[in-house]
Coordinates of C-alpha atoms and ligand atoms in Angstrom, one line a residue:
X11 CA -27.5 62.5 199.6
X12 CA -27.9 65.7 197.3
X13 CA -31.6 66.0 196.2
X14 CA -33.0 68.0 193.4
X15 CA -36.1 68.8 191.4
X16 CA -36.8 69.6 187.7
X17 CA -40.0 69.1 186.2
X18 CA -39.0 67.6 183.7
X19 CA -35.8 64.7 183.7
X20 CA -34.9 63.0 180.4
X21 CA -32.8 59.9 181.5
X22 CA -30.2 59.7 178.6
X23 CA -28.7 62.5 176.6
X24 CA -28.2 60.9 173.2
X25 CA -29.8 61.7 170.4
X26 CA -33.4 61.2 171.0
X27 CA -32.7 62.7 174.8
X28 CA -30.9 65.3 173.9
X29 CA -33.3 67.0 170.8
X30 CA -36.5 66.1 173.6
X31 CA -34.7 68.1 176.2
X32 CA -34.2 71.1 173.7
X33 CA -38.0 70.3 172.6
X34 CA -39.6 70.6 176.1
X35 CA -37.2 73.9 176.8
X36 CA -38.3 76.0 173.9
X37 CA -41.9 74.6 173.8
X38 CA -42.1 75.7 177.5
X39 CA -40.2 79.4 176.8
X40 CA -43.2 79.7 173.9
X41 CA -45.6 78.5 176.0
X42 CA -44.6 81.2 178.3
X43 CA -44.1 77.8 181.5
X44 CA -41.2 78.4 183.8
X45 CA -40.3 75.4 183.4
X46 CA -37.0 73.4 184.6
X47 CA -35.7 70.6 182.1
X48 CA -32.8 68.2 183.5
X49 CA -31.1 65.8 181.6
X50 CA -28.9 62.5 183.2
X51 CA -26.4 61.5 181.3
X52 CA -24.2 58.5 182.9
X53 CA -21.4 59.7 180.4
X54 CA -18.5 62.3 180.6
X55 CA -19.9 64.0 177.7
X56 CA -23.4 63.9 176.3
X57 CA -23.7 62.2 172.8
X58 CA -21.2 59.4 172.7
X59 CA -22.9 57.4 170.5
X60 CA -23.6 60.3 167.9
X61 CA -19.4 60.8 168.1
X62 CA -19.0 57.3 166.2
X63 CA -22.1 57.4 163.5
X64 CA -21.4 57.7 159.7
X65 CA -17.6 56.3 160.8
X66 CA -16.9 59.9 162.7
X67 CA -18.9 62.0 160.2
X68 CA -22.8 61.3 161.3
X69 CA -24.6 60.6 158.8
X70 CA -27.7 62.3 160.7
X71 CA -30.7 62.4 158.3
X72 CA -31.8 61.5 155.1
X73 CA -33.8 63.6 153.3
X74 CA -36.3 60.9 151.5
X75 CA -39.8 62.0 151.5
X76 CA -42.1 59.9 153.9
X77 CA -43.1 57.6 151.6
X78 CA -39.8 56.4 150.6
X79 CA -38.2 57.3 154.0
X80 CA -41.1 54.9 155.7
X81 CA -39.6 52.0 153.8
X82 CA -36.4 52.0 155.3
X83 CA -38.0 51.5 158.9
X84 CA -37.7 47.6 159.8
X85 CA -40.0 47.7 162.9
X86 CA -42.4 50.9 163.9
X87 CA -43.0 52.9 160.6
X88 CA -47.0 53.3 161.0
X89 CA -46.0 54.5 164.8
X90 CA -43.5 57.2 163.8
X91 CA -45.2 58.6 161.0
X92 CA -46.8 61.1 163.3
X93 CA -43.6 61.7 165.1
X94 CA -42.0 62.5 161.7
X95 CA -44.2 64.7 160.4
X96 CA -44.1 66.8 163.3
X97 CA -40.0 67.2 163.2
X98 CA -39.0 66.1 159.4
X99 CA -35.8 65.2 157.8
X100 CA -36.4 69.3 156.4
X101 CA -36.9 70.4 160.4
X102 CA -33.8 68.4 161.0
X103 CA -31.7 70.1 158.5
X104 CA -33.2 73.4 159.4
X105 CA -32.6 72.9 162.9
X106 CA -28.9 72.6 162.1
X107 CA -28.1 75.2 159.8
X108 CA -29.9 77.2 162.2
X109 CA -27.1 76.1 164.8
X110 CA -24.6 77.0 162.8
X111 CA -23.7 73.4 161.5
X112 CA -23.3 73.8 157.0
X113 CA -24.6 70.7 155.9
X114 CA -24.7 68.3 153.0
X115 CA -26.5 65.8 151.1
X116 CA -24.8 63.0 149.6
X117 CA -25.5 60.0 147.5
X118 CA -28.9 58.2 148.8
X119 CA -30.1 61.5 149.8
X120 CA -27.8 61.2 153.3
X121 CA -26.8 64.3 154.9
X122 CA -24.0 64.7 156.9
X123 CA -22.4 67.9 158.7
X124 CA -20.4 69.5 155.6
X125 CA -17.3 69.3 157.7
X126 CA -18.3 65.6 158.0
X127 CA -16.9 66.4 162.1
X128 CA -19.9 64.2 164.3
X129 CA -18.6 66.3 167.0
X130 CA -19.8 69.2 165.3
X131 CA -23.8 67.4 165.6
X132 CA -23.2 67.1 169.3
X133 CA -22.0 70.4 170.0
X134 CA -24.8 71.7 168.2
X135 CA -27.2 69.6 170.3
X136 CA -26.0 70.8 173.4
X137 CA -25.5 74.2 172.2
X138 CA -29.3 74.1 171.4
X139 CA -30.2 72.6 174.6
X140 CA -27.9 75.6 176.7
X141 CA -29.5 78.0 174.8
X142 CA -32.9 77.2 175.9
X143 CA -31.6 76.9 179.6
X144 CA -31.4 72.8 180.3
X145 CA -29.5 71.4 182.5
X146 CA -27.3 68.9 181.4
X147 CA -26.1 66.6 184.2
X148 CA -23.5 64.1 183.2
X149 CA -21.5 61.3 185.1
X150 CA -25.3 60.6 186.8
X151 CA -26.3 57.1 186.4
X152 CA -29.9 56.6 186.8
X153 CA -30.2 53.3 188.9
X154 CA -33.8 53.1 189.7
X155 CA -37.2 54.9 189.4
X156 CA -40.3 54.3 191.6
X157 CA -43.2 56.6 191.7
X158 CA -44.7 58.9 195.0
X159 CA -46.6 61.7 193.8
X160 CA -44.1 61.8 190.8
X161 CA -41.2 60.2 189.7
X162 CA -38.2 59.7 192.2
X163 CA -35.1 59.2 190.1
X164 CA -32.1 57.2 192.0
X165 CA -28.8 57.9 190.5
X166 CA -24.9 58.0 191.5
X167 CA -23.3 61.4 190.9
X168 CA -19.3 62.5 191.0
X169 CA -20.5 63.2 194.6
X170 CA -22.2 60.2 195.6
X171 CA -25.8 58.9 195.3
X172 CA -28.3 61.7 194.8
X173 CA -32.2 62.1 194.0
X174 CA -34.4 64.0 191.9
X175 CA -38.0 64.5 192.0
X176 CA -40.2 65.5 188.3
X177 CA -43.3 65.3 187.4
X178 CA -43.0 64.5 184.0
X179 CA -40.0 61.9 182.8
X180 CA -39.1 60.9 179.4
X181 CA -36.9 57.5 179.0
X182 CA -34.3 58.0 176.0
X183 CA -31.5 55.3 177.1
X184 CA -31.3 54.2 173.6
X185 CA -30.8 49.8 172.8
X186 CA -28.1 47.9 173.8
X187 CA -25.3 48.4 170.8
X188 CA -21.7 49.7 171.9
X189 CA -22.1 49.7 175.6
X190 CA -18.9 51.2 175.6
X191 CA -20.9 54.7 174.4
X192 CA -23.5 54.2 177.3
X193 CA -26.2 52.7 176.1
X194 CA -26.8 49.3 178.0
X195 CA -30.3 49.0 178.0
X196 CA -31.2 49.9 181.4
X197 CA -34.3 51.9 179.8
X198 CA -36.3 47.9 179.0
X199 CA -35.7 47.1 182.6
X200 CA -37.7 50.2 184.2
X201 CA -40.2 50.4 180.9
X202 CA -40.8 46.5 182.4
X203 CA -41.2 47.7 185.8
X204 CA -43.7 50.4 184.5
X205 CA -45.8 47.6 182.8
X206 CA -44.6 47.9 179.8
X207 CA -43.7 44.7 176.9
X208 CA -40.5 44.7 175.8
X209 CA -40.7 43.0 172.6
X210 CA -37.4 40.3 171.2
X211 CA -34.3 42.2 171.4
X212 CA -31.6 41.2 168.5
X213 CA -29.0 42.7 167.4
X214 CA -29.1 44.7 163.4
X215 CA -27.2 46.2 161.1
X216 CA -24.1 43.8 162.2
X217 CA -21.4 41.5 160.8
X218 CA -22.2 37.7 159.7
X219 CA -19.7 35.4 160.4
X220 CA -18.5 32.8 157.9
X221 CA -17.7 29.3 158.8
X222 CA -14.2 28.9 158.4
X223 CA -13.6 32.7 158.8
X224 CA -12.6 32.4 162.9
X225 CA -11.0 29.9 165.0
X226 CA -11.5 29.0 168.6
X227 CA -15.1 30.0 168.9
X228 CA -16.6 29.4 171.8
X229 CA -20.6 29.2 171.4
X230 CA -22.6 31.7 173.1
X231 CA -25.4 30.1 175.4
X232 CA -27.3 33.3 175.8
X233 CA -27.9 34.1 172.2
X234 CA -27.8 31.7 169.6
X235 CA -25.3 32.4 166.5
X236 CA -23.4 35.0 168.7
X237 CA -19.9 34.8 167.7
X238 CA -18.0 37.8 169.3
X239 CA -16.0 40.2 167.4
X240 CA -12.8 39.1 169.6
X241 CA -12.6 35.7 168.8
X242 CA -9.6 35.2 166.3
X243 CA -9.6 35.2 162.8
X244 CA -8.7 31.7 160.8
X245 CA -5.9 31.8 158.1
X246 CA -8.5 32.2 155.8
X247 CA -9.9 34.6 157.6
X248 CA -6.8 36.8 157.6
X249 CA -6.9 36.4 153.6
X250 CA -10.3 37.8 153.1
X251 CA -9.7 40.6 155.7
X252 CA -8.8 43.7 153.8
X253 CA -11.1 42.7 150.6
X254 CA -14.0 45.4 149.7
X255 CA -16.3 44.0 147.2
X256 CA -18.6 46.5 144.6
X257 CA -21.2 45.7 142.5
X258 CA -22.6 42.4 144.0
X259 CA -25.2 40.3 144.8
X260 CA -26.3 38.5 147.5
X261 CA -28.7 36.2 148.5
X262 CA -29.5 34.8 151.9
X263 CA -31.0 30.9 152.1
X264 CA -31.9 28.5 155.0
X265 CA -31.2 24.8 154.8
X266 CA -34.2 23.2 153.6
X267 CA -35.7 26.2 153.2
X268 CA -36.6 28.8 150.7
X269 CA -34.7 32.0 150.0
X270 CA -34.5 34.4 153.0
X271 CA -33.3 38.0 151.4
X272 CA -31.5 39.0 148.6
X273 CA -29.6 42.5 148.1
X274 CA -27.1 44.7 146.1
X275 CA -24.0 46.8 146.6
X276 CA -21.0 46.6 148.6
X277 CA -19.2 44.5 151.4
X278 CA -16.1 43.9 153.4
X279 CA -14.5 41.4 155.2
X280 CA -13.2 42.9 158.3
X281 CA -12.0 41.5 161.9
X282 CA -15.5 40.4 162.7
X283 CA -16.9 38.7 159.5
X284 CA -18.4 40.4 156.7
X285 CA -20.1 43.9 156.8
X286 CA -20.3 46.4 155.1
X287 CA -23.7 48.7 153.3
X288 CA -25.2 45.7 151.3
X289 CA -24.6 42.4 154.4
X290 CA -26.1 45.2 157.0
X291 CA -29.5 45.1 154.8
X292 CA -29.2 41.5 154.7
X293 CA -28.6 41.0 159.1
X294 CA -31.6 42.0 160.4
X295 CA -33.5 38.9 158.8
X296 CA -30.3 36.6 159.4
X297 CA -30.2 37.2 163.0
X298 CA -33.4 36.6 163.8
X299 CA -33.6 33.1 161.0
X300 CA -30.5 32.0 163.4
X301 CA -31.8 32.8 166.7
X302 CA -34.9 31.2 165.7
X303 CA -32.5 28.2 165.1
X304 CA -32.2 28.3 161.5
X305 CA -28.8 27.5 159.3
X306 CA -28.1 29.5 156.7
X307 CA -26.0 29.9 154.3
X308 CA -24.5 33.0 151.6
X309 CA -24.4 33.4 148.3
X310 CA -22.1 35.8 146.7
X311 CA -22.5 36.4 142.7
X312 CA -19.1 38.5 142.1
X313 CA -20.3 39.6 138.7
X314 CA -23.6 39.5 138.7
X315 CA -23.7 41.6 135.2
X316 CA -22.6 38.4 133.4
X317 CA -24.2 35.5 132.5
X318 CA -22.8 32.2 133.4
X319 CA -22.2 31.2 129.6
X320 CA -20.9 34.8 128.5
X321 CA -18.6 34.9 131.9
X322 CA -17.5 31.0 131.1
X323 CA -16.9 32.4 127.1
X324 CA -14.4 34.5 128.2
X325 CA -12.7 32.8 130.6
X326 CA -11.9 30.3 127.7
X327 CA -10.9 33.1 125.7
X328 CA -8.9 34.5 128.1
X329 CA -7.4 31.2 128.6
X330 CA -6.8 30.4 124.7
X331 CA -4.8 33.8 124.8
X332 CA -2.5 32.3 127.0
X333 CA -2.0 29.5 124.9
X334 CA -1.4 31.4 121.7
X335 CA 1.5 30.0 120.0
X336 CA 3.2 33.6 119.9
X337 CA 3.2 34.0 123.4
X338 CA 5.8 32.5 126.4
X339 CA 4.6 29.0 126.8
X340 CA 2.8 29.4 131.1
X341 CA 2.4 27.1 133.6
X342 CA -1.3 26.2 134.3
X343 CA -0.8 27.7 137.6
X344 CA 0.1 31.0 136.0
X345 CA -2.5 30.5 133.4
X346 CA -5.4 29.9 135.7
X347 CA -4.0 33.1 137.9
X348 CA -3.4 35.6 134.5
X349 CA -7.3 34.4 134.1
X350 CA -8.5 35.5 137.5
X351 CA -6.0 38.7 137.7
X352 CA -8.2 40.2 134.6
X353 CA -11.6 39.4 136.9
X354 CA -10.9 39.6 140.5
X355 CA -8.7 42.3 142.4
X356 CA -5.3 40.9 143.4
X357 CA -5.1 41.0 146.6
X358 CA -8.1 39.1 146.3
X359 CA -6.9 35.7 144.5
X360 CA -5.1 34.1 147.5
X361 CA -8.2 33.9 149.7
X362 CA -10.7 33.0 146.8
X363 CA -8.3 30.5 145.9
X364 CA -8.3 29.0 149.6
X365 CA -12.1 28.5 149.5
X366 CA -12.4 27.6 145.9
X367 CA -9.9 24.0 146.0
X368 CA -11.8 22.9 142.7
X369 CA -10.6 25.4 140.7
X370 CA -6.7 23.9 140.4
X371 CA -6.3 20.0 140.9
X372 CA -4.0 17.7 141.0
X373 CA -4.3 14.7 139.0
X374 CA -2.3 11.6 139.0
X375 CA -0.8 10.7 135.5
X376 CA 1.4 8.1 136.7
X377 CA 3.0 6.4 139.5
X378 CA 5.6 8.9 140.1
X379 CA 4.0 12.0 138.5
X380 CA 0.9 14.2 138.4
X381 CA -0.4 17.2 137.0
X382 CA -2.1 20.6 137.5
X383 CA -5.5 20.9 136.0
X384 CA -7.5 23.8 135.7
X385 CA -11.0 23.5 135.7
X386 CA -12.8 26.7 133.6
X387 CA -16.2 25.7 134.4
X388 CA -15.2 25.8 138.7
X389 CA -13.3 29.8 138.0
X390 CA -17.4 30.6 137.0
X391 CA -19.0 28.4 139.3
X392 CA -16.8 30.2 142.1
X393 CA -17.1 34.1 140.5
X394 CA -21.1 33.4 139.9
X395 CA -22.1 30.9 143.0
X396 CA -19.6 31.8 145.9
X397 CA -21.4 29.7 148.6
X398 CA -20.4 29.5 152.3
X399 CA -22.4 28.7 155.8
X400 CA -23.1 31.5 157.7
X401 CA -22.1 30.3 161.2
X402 CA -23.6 33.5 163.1
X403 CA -23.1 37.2 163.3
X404 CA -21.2 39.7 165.6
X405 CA -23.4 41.2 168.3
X406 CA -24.3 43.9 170.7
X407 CA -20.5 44.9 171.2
X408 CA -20.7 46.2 167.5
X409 CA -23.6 46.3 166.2
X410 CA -25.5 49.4 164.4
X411 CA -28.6 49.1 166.0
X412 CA -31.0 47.2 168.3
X413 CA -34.0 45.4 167.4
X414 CA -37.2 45.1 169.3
X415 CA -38.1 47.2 172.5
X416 CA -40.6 48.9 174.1
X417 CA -43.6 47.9 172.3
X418 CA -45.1 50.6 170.6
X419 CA -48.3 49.4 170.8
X420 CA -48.3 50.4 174.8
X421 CA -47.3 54.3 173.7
X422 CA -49.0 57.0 172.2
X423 CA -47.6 57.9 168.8
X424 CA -49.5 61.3 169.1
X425 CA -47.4 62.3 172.2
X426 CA -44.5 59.7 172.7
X427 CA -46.7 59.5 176.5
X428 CA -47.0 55.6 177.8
X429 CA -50.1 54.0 177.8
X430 CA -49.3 52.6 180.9
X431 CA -48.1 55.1 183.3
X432 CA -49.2 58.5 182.8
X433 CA -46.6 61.3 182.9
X434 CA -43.9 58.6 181.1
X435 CA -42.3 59.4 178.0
X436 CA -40.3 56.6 176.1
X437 CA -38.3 58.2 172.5
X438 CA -35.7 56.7 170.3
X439 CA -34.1 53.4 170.0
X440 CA -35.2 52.4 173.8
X441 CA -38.7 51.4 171.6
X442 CA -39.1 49.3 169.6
X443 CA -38.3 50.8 165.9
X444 CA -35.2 50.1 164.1
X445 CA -34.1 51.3 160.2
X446 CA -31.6 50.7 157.8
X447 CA -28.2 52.7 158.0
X448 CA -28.4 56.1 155.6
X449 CA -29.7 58.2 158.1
X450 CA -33.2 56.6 159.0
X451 CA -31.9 55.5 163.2
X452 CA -30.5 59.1 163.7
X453 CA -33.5 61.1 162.1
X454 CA -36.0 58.4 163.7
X455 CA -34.1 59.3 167.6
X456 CA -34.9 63.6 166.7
X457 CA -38.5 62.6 166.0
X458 CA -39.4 60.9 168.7
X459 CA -37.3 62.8 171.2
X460 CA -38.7 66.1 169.7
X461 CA -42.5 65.0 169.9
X462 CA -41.7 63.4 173.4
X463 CA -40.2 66.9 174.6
X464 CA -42.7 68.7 173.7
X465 CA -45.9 66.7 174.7
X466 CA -44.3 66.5 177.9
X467 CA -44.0 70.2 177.9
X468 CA -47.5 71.0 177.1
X469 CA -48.9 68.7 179.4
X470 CA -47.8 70.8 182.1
X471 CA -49.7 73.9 180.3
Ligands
FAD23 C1 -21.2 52.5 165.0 C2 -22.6 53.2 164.8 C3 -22.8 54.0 163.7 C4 -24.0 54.6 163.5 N1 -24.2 55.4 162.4 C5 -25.4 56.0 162.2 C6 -25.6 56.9 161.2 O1 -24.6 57.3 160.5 N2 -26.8 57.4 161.0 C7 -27.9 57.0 161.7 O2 -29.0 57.5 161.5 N3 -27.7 56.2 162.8 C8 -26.5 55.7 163.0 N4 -26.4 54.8 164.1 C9 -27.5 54.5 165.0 C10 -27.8 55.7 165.9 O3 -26.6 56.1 166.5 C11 -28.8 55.3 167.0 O4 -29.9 54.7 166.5 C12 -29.2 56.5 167.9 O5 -28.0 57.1 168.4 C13 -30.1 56.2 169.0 O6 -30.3 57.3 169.7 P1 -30.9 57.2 171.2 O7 -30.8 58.6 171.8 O8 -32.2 56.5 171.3 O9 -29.9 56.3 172.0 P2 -28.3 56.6 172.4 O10 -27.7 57.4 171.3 O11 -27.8 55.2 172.6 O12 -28.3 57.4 173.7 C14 -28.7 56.8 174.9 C15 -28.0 57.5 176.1 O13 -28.5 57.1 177.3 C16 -27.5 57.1 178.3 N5 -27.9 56.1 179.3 C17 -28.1 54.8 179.2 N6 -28.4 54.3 180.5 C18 -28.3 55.3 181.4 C19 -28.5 55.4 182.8 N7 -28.8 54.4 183.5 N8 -28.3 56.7 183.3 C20 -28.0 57.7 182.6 N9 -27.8 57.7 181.3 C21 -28.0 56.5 180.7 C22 -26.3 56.6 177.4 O14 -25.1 56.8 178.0 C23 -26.5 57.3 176.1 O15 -25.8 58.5 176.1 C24 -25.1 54.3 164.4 C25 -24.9 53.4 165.5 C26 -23.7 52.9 165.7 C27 -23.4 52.0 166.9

């Protein structure tokens, strides 16, 4: 077994391990310490995660100013407020352009690499982290920790199992979204081991799943409301996939209960439900009403500009157009679809159609014949008060972000240092903070990491 020593490990090299390695490096080249830094990656590459933020362009800070930065943190704002201030959104961007990465700040105050290239974040990362002599070791998977004058690190390398001794360790293995980029949550089971409370973990920033939208569900009996990505899509389903939505509101209600959260902006139906800027706002509170056993249901105001009595005014107009006597006499079925052509995108119609039945009826005028009615009031009702059960939400395998964690109550915000186990370092998403998307998770991972880098550092002053 090969066996090494650093004095300083950092189990994970995402974004949080990867900004505290380069923080303990340069803190210790400052300070003037000889100091080794080692990070274990069980990646390939380093950063896998960071390669699919932002859709491939890494939306990696936003440059709010605490105060409104601060209330785009779900969990952990009053614990990362020190963190912050000591590595900003400005540090962040500095740190960067100081890399060589041009950057950009877009709508929301988002800021992306100006090639919009994630790769380019992670090459700067490591870049940074060369430069100031860490060792990056990937293909190591940490498999346990125990402590003898020290940490002793357990890990598989290329070569086989190997060990390595520090006296100082930092834990950045990140939550448990897209295990496919690493992160698996391996961090809560050793912060456990260390004493450490790991609050509820739920996934955030994720896809709700409409009843009727998938077929062949199987319920999940370790989370409640998990409906997995893969599961198939109904033929409704496959109507609404495709459809982007602008400019709407939402609101979020439990049976029997009051209203649970409301929001504005944009969504999609996609392969796994609805998503999109405006549904991830609205998840975080979902998943945890449904796991708490709640039913829920969705409401979606498609023109939420318009009254009820000044959208139902022009419907009729647009319907008495139709019938103007110097026009082709229509069908009702073409009337009611020239109507919902002028208000809804096309592609659209089929699929609203589907789960609106009330707007075109049949009625039986006789024995042998019936007719097509069109009911104006329903085309409102359906554009204004588009209602439909939330049946769960897509989970861990795609999910933005993790909530709950190490509890922050059991680490030091001044120095990232556990409370339980002196010489332990927890940073990023492995705790227990979570933020909306625009920025806040990425920029939340360099603060932590940076402050846990370099207390860990200092400490060995
Ligand atoms: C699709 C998607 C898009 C996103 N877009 C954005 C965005 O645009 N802006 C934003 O701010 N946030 C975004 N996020 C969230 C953000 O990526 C995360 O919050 C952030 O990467 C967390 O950083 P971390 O370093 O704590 O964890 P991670 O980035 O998850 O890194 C943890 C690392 O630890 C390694 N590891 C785990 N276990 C072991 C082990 N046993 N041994 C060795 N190594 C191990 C993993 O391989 C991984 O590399 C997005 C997330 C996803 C999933």
């Amino acid at each position: 077994m090969n066996s090494y020593r650093s004095d300083i490990v950092i189990i994970g090299g995402g974004a949080a391990g990867l900004m505290a390695a380069y923080g303990a490096a340069r803190q210790a080249r400052l300070g003037g310490l000889p100091l080794t830094v080692t990070v274990l990656e069980k990646m390939p590459r380093p950063g896998r995660k960071i390669m699919i933020t932002g859709k491939g362009r890494c939306n990696f800070t936003n440059v709010k100013p605490w105060n409104d930065f601060s209330t785009h943190i779900s969990s952990g704002s009053r614990f990362v407020k020190n963190a912050f201030y000591n590595f900003d959104c400005n540090a962040v961007l500095d740190f960067f352009e100081s890399q060589g990465v041009k950057t950009v700040v877009e709508r929301g105050d988002r800021a992306y690499p100006a090639s919009y290239k994630s790769s380019d974040i992670v090459d700067a990362l490591v870049r940074a982290c060369f430069g100031e002599g860490v060792k990056i070791a990937t293909g190591t998977e940490v498999s346990g920790i125990s402590i003898d004058n020290g940490f002793i690190i357990d890990a598989l390398e290329a070569a086989g199992p190997a060990r390595w001794k520090c006296s100082r360790l930092i834990i950045s293995t990140g939550g448990l979204s897209y295990p496919g980029t690493g992160s698996t949550g391996d961090g809560y089971t050793w912060a456990r081991s260390f004493g450490h409370t790991v609050t509820p973990l739920f996934p955030s920033l994720t896809a709700l799943v409409l009843a009727g939208y998938k077929t062949d569900v199987v319920p999940d009996a370790s989370m409640k409301g998990h409906i997995d990505r893969s599961f198939p899509l109904s033929e409704t389903g496959s109507k609404l996939r495709g459809i982007h939505l602008e400019n709407i509101a939402l609101s979020v209600s439990a049976a029997g209960g009051g209203l649970i959260a409301e929001e504005f902006g944009e969504a999609d139906f996609t392969d796994g439900g609805i998503e999109g800027a405006a549904i991830f706002r609205l998840s975080r509170k979902c998943v945890k009403a449904m796991l708490n056993g709640a039913r829920l249901s969705l409401k979606i105001d498609l023109k939420p500009a318009v009254s009820s009595e000044d959208l139902l005014e022009r419907v009729r107009s647009l319907w008495k157009e139709a019938d103007k006597p110097s026009r082709r006499p229509m069908r009702e079925k073409d009337k009611c679809m020239m109507i919902l052509r002028n208000l809804l995108p096309a592609e659209m119609i089929p699929a609203f159609l589907d789960c609106h039945p009330r707007i075109m009826t049949l009625q039986r005028i006789s024995k042998t014949q019936t007719k097509l009615w069109v009911n104006l009031e329903n085309i409102v009702k359906a554009l204004k008060d588009w209602e439909m059960d939330i049946d769960g939400y897509v989970g861990y395998e795609r999910c933005v972000v993790t909530a709950g964690g190490v509890s922050t109550d059991e680490v030091s915000p001044k120095t990232m240092e556990s409370k339980k186990c002196p010489g332990l370092y927890l940073c990023g998403e492995v705790l227990d903070i979570d933020s909306d998307t625009g920025g806040y998770n990425l920029q939340t991972a360099f603060s932590t990491g940076m402050l846990a880098g370099q207390s860990a550092s200092s400490s060995l002053a």
